[in-house]
XYZ file of C-alpha atoms in Angstrom:
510
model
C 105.017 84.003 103.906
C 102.846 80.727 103.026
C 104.203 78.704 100.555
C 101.704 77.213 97.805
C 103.488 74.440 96.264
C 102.394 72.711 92.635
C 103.934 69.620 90.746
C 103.532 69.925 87.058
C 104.738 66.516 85.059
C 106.060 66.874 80.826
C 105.526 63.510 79.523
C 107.219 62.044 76.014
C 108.031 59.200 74.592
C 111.353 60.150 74.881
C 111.200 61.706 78.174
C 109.676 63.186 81.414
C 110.057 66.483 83.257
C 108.785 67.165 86.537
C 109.245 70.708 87.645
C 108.206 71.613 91.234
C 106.988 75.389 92.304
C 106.645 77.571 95.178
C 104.109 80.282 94.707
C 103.901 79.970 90.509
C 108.077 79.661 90.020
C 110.124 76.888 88.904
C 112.403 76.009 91.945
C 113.460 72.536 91.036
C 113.146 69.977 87.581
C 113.362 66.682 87.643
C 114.386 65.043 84.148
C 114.202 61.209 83.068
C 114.915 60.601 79.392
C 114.867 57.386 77.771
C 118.496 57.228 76.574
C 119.739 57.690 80.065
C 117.267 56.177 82.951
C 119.081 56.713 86.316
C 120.615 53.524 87.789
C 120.360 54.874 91.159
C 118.753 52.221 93.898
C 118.969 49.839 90.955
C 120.594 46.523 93.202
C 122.607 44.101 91.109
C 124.245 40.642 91.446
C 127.822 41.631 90.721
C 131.128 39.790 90.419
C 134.273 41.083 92.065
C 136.272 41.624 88.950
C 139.389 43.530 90.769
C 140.478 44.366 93.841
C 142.757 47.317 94.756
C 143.698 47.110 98.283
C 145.642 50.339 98.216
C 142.403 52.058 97.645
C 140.288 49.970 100.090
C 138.373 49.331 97.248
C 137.032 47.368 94.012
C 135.579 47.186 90.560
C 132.354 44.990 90.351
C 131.393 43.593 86.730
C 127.324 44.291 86.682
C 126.621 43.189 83.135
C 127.208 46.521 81.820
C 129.866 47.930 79.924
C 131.134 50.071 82.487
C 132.138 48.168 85.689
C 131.225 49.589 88.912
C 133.230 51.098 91.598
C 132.670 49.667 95.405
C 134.640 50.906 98.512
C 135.171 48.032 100.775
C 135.357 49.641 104.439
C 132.493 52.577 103.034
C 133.058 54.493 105.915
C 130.530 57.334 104.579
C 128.171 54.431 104.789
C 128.172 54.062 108.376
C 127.302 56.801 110.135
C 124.581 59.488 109.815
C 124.952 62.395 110.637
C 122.527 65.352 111.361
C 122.921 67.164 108.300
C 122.137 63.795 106.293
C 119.371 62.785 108.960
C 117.891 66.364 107.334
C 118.406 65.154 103.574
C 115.293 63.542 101.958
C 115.656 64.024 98.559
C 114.316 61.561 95.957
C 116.994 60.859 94.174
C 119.372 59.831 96.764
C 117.928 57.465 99.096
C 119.330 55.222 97.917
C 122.121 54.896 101.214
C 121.278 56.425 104.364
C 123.734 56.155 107.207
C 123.125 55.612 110.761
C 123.909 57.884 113.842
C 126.623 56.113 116.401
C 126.643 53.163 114.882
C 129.072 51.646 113.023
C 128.248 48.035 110.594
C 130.999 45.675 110.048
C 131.062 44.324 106.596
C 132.700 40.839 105.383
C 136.198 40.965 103.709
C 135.339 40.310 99.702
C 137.479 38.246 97.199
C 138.439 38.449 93.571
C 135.667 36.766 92.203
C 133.487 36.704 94.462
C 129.568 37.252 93.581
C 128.396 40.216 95.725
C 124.680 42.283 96.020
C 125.157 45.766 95.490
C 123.241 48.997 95.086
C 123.872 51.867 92.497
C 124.005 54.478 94.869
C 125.436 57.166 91.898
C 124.931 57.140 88.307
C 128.052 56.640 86.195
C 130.084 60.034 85.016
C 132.039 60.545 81.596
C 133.892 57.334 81.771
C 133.615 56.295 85.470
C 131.325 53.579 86.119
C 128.420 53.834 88.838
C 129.649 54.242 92.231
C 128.030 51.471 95.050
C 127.302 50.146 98.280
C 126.835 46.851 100.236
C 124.416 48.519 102.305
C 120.934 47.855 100.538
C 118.011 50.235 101.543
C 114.171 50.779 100.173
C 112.791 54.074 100.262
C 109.367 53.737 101.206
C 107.011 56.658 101.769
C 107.348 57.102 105.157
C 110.130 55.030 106.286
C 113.358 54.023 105.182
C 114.042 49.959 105.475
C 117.708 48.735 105.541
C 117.755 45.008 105.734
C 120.837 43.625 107.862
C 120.827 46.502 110.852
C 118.981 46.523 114.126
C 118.583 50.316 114.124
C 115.423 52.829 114.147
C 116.345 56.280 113.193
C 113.812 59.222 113.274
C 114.447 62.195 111.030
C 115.773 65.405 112.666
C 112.933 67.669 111.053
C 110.550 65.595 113.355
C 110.852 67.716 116.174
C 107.739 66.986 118.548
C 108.916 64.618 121.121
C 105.453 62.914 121.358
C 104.945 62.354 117.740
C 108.931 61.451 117.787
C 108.154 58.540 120.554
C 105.167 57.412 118.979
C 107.292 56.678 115.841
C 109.554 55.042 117.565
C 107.629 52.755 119.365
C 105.711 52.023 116.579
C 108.284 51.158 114.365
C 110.025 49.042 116.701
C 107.070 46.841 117.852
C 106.359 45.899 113.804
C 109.724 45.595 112.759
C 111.723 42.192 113.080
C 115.198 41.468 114.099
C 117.574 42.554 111.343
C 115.799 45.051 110.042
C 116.450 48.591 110.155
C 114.597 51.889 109.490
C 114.393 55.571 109.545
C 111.081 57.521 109.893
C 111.184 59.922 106.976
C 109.633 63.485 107.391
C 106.694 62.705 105.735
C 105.427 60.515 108.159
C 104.762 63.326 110.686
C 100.889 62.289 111.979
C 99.863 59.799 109.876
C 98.224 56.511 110.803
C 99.288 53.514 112.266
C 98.083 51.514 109.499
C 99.607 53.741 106.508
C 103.204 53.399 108.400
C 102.587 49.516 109.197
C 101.571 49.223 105.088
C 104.764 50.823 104.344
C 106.810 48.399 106.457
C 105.403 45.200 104.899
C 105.740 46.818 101.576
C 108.953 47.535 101.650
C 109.556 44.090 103.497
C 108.134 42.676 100.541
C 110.612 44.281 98.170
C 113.334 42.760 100.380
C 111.967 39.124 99.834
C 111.728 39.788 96.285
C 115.152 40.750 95.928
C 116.456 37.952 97.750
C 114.165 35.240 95.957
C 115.482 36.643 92.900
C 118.929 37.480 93.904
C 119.183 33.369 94.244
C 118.045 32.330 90.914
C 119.061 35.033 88.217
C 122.872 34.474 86.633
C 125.826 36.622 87.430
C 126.051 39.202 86.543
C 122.276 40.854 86.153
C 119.839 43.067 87.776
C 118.247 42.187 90.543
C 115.874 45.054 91.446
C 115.013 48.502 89.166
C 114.176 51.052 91.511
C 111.066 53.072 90.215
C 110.868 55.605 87.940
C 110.885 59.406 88.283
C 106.851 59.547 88.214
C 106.390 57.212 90.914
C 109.408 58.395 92.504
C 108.186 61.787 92.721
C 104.721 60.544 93.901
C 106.378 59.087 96.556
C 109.032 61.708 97.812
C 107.227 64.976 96.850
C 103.334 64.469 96.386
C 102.005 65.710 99.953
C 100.072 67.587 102.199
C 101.484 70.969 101.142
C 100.927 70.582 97.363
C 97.953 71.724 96.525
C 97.765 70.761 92.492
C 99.174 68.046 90.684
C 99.125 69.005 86.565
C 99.883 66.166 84.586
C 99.659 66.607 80.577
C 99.353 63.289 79.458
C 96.430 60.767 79.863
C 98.574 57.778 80.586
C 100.293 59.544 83.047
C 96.973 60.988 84.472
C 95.918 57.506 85.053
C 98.913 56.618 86.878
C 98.736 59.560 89.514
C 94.939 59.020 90.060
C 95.750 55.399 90.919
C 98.337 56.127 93.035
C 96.675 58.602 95.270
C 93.227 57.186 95.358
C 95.189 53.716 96.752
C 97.108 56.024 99.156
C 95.081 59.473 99.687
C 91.976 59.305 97.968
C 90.923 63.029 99.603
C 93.732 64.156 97.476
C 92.036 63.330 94.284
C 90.851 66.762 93.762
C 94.603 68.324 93.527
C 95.644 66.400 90.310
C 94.300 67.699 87.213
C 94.579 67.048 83.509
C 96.068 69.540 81.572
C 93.962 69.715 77.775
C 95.716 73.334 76.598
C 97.156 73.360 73.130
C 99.351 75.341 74.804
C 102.981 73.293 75.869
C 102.401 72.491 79.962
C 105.930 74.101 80.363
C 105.344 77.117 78.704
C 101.673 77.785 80.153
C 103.581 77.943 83.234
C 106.625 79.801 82.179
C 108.849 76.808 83.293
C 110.484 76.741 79.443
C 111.593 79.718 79.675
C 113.036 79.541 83.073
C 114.706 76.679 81.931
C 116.713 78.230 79.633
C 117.469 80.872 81.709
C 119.110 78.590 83.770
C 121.838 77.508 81.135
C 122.935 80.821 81.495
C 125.792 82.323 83.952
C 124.037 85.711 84.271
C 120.546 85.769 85.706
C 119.048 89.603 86.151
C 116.657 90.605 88.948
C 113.376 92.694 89.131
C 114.955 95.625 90.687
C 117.500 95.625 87.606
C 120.278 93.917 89.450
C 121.956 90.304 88.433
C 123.805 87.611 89.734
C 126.150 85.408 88.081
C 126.780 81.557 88.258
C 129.801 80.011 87.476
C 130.572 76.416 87.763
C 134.566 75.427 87.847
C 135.828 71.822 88.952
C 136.306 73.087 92.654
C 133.454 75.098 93.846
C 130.676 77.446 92.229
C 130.732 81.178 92.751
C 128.061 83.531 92.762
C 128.236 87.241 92.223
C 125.811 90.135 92.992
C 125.997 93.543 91.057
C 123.852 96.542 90.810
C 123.421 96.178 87.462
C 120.676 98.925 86.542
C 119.686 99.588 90.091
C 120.516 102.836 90.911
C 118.074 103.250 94.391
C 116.843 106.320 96.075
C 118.312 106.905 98.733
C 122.275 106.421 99.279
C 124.973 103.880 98.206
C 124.549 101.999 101.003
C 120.952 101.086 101.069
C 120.692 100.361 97.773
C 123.662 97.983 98.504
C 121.521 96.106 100.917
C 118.336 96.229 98.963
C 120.144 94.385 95.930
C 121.591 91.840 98.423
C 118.407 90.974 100.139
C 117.161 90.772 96.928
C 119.171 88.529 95.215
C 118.897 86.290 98.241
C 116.330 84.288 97.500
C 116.782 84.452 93.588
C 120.173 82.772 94.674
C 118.797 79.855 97.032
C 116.004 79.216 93.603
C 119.013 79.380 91.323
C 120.550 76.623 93.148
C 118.162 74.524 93.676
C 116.767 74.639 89.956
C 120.060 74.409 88.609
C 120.970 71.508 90.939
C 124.568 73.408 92.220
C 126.581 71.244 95.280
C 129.800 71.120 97.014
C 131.427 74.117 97.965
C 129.797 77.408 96.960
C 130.927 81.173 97.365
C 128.456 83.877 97.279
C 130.095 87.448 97.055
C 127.729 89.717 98.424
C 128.359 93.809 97.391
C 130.448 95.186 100.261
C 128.259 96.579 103.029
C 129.338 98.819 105.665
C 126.320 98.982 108.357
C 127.006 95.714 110.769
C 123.173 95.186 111.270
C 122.865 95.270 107.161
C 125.138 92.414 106.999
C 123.383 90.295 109.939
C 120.116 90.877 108.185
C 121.321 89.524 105.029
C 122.790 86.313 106.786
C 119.437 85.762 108.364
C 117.600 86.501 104.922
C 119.635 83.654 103.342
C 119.460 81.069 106.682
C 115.318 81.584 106.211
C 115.887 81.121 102.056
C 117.860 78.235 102.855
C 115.349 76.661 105.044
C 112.887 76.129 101.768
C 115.785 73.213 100.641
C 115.683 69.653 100.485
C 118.513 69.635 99.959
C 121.075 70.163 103.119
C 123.302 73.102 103.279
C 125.357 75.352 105.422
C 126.738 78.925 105.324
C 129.031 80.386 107.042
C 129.019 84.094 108.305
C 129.757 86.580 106.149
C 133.248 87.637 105.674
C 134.735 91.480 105.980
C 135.147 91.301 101.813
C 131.434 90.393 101.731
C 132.061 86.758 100.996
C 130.551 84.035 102.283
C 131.157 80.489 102.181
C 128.746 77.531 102.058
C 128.199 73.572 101.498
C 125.149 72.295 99.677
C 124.366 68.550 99.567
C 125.576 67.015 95.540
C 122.516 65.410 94.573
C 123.305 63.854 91.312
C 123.907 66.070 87.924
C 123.914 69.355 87.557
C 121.115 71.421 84.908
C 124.008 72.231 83.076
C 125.006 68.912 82.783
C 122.474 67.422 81.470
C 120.897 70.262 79.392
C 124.552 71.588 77.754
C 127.571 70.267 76.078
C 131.090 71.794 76.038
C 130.652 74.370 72.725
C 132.930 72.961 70.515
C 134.794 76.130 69.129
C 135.434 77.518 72.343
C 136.006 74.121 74.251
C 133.753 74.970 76.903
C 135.323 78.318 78.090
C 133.323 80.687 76.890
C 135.831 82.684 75.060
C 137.418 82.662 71.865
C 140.172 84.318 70.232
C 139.587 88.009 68.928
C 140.001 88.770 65.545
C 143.127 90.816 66.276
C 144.488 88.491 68.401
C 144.538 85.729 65.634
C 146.057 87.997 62.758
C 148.829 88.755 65.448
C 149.740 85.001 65.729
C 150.363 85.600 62.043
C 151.745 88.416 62.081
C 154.504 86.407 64.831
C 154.810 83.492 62.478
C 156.016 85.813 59.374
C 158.312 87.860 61.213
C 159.552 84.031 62.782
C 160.319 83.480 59.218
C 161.800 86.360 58.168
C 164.061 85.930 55.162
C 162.871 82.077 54.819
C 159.787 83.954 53.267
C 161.731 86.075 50.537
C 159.581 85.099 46.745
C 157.536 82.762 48.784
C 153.490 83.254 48.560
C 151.331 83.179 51.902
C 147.779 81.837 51.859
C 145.599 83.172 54.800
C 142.473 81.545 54.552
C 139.723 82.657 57.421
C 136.005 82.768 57.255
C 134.361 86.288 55.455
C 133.137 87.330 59.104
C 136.806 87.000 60.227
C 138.092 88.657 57.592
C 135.397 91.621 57.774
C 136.398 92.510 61.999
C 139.985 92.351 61.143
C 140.809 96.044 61.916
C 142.924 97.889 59.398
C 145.384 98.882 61.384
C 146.227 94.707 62.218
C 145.353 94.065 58.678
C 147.992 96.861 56.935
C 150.927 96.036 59.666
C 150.577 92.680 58.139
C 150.621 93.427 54.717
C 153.778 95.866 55.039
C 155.421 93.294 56.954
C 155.032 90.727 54.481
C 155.996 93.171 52.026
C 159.570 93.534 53.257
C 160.261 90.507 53.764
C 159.592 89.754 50.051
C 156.695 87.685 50.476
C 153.340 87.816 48.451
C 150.129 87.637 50.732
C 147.066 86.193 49.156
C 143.820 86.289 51.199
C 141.485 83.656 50.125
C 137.480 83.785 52.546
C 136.222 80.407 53.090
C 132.558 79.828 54.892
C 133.153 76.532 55.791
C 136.242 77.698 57.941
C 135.325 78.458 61.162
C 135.417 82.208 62.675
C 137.858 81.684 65.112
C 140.723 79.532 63.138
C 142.840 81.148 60.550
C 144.788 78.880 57.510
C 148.320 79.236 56.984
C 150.292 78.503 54.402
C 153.705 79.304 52.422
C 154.880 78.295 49.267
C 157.597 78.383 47.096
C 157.212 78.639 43.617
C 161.105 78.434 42.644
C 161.342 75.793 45.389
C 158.268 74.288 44.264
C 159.251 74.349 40.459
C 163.033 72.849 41.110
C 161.340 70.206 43.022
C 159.081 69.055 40.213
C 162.418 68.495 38.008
């Protein structure tokens, strides 16, 4: 099936959303805000401010508050391989590693002043992690200064238009410079590619010029921002509209394409609907869908997505979906279903690392090879590289999908602060049973004494009777005097308690 892909761009003051869809649904956002602008590609003039030679590594003062992290050998640094030859996504260009070949970096020093490159943005209270290895995403090539080297990507797979790359790139490059031939520059002109080299060239010489007269430490380079980021990575031949809501932003796009494909002018339009962009095109609510674990499917099915420290699992049910036919078929028609909802979910919600899908059990062998080549062809449609393994007898199967920076949930969600982020709190009957442990943990200590349960008037109202009364009669034979006192500023899962005295109390006083 053709794919019709559309960019539609959310601009604030405060921030800018770029969601990107495949036939009219949301399959990836992009989100800059104004708080929290991405360092990533940002290159600094950084001090060595500790070394750990245990770790191979060091923390580099940038200016900021955070220092940065920097591993000295960065063996992930030096080698590419095909998987990350396939990876083009936007927001992590920032390093690209080279096939069979391996670049040997100088020893550093405490104190030393070194030029770095953010290559991820600082988490919780890490700083950002970085590399030695500059690079400059252009358009259509990749430059990384320092490294005789011309890579080609892997999804270039015509061996003519591979060679002419090749050849091309090598005759305008110069020693010490190194580049890899990005996807997007599949048949286009000698010229464009040639532009793109002595653009990014000219970055270089910037850097350098300024790299020599700024203090330590400081910025040396700000990579761009997610519009012109997106123009650059996303914005081509098989996106056939461009909406953009805002006229500054308009004017931006316009000048970008009409300097770079002015027979693309037609594609970006200005959106004028009182209507909210996001919601004209259902992306809001898809959105918020997306904060949730359980997403349903047309055919009344679901899957749910949950995200623990080690890996993200996904699980397919029925739900609703009852079929027509027999058990197993309708089986298979909710797997191959939820197949592609799956692959979307992931992408939109930005889910990497190690992921476990658990398919509903299927019986018929070719059912299960279907569904394995149903989610190879969904996977296809990523940027983003990943791998699945074949399906296992318990309908599992495992697979890797390239971490590309923060997850929806992430950024869109905080930890709820009643249940601490787990989703669950403590039933009402649960919490009058810690109680109900703590007075019979007393026991005669609580003869004349007065207990003060204060809870909220919802917690008080799902108390059950039967929890409620067991108290009370404990409390009465022990002696004790139970006085429940509703409080709406308490919260509905916490419960006060507290004994007193009043003999104790009184004798106290004199």
């Amino acid at each position: 099936m053709e794919i019709r892909r559309s960019l539609v761009v959310n601009t604030t003051p405060l921030e800018t959303r770029i969601a990107l869809l495949e036939n009219g649904q949301v399959c990836e956002i992009f989100v800059e805000r104004t708080s929290s602008v991405s360092q990533v590609g940002d290159v600094y003039k950084g001090r060595v401010a500790k070394l750990l030679p245990g770790m191979q590594s060091a923390f580099i003062a940038m200016g900021d508050s955070k220092d940065g992290f920097l591993y000295l050998d960065e063996p992930e640094a030096h080698r590419l391989t095909a998987e990350e030859l396939d990876h083009e996504d936007y927001v992590d260009t920032a390093v690209f590693e080279l096939a069979s070949l391996t670049v040997t970096l100088p020893p550093v020093n405490e104190g030393e002043v070194i030029l770095v490159q953010v290559v991820k943005d600082p988490i919780a209270s890490k700083g950002p992690r970085l590399s030695r290895h500059i690079s400059f995403p252009g358009r259509f090539l990749v430059f990384m200064p320092g490294i005789d080297h011309v890579g080609i990507s892997r999804k270039i797979t015509d061996h003519v238009e591979r060679e002419r790359l090749k050849e091309l790139i090598r005759a305008n490059s110069e020693p010490g410079e190194g580049f890899i031939v990005r996807t997007a520059a599949i048949g286009e002109r000698d010229d464009d590619l040639i532009s793109d080299i002595t653009f990014l060239r000219e970055i270089w010489k910037e850097v350098r010029a300024r790299s020599e007269r700024r203090p330590v430490p400081s910025i040396i380079w700000q990579d761009f921002r997610l519009l012109q980021k997106v123009l650059r990575d996303l914005f081509r031949e098989e996106v056939s509209s461009f909406w953009v809501d805002t006229e500054e932003s308009y004017q931006q796009v316009i000048a970008f394409v009409q300097a770079l494909h002015p027979e693309w002018l037609e594609r970006v339009k200005r959106f004028t609907s009182d209507i909210p962009i996001f919601e004209a095109f259902g992306i809001e609510r898809e959105l918020e869908l997306a904060c949730h674990p359980k997403y349903f499917l047309r055919n009344g099915g679901s899957i749910v997505i949950n995200q623990t420290e080690a890996l993200v699992s996904v699980d397919v049910n029925t739900g609703k979906f009852v079929g027509n036919k027999d058990l197993e078929e309708t089986v298979f028609k909710t797997n191959m279903e939820a197949i592609p909802e799956i692959v979307r979910q992931l992408r939109l919600r930005n889910l990497g690392g190690i992921i476990v899908i658990d398919f509903i059990d299927m019986t018929v062998a070719e059912h299960r090879v279907n569904v394995m080549e149903r989610l190879h062809e969904e996977l296809t449609r990523d940027r983003n590289h990943a791998r699945a393994s074949a399906i296992s007898d318990f309908g599992l199967v495992e697979m890797t999908r390239k971490r590309t920076g923060p997850s929806l949930e992430s950024q869109f969600t905080v930890p709820c602060p009643h249940c601490e982020g787990c989703g669950h709190r403590l039933s009402p009957e649960t919490i009058v049973l810690k109680v109900y442990r703590e007075i019979a943990r007393l026991g005669e200590n609580l003869r004349g004494a007065s207990i003060r349960i204060t809870l909220h008037p919802n917690l008080r109202a799902a108390i059950g009777n039967d929890a409620r009364d067991g108290l009370m009669q404990l409390a009465k034979f022990l002696g004790a005097h139970v006085l429940w006192v509703e409080r709406t500023d308490y919260r509905e899962e916490s419960i006060g308690f507290e004994v007193t005295h009043p003999k104790k109390a009184a004798a106290a006083n004199e």
